[in-house]
């Protein structure tokens, strides 16, 4: 019923009435025509932005007559309480100027006055039942902005314009160029906060979430990554430091949920290299329970073949996004339910990759002869420069099998392992040994390492109590992480050491 009222109102006020005013108009192109046209274009753009800001925040398009049941403090609503009223009155005035029939100014004044009376009446009713709106009335002026009277911008209560623009552009591009299927999106209809828990495989995850949803949400991302890509902050991304208890980030998450905004979190805290679901740190499960918000698991199908982490470019193709049923944080089987959904079998894994260039970042030694650094990828497969073995268009599952085969513990390894790396501004030799690694003149003892990760797919990061050791590998960052994490976990038998690679 509410949707029908909105459609009827919009059709009458924004289409039928303007067309009636313009019908039979004989005015030529003069100063009034030009001013009127400019006024129509600007007011329509302003009204559209106001409507989208309200829609992404509250989940419904505002109308001049339909009642908005949530306090909106985003976009133009930060400066005036009724931007849609302002936009429409200027739009209608522009239509009158285009028509050249200035007797319609009487009609314009009458309509504007009636809408204003209705707006004031509606605001009083809303303020009586909503304390937040009463405060909003005291803070923000009705129609004209005033100095010092506005809502300061904050990602927890304002939808960034860049988020709205990106969402619309991504939806259009994927719909036209890369049609994708969305399954079980009904779970997002409730306008309540929830956590999107996604199995992070590629950089294409983000655009697919934009494509699949029609509301503002905030991703949680690694601080190193967010700091390097400042644009991510403009989307409202919450930066989290990997190697410490980040109370600032936790406070931001809590305040975001309190405002009713969903969060997007990758439980694995890293992109998968071969498509397999990674191990989840126990701290993530604790975080889910602490946030006390339903968790909606999200599974992507087909994207591993389009943009694997080891690849350099994106290969366009079809994909599917599936939303799972919400899991309550106090459910005793919460961890199992989310993990089972995110690790569901992907049927597209039976197909080959689009290209195998740079697969040596994943298959860092030959699965046949064990030679490190001998694999070279090309468009239709990869081969070993040492033993001559080649693999032609293997499926994703076959690549996973080969990757498992070359991991430490499954295939013998001779130390030291040598590599050329960029460290502190210069190229040096890197040596991976049984108990420590040497990077140029720097010695990194495995007993000092607290955490490990990989940034930008080429930079191994090893966190100690004193610093984060970051460098760029010329061959494979994954090789460094897999070897060193294995040595710490199984040779040093560090039970307190969590690695994404082994549970």
Tab-separated table of C-alpha atoms in Angstrom, residues 56 161-172 207 209-211 213-215 235:
chain	number	residue	atom	x	y	z
A	56	UNK	CA	20.361	3.886	1.255
A	161	UNK	CA	28.049	10.186	-1.610
A	162	UNK	CA	30.894	8.113	-3.045
A	163	UNK	CA	29.255	4.960	-1.688
A	164	UNK	CA	25.957	5.798	-3.412
A	165	UNK	CA	27.628	6.723	-6.716
A	166	UNK	CA	29.828	3.627	-6.712
A	167	UNK	CA	26.895	1.379	-5.855
A	168	UNK	CA	24.822	2.689	-8.759
A	169	UNK	CA	27.697	2.550	-11.263
A	170	UNK	CA	28.678	-0.980	-10.206
A	171	UNK	CA	25.064	-2.167	-10.420
A	172	UNK	CA	24.771	-0.765	-13.932
A	207	UNK	CA	31.548	-5.067	-6.387
A	209	UNK	CA	28.143	-7.076	-2.688
A	210	UNK	CA	27.409	-3.592	-4.088
A	211	UNK	CA	25.471	-5.248	-6.907
A	213	UNK	CA	22.384	-5.025	-1.909
A	214	UNK	CA	20.469	-1.748	-1.771
A	215	UNK	CA	21.638	-0.297	1.517
A	235	UNK	CA	33.513	4.389	1.461
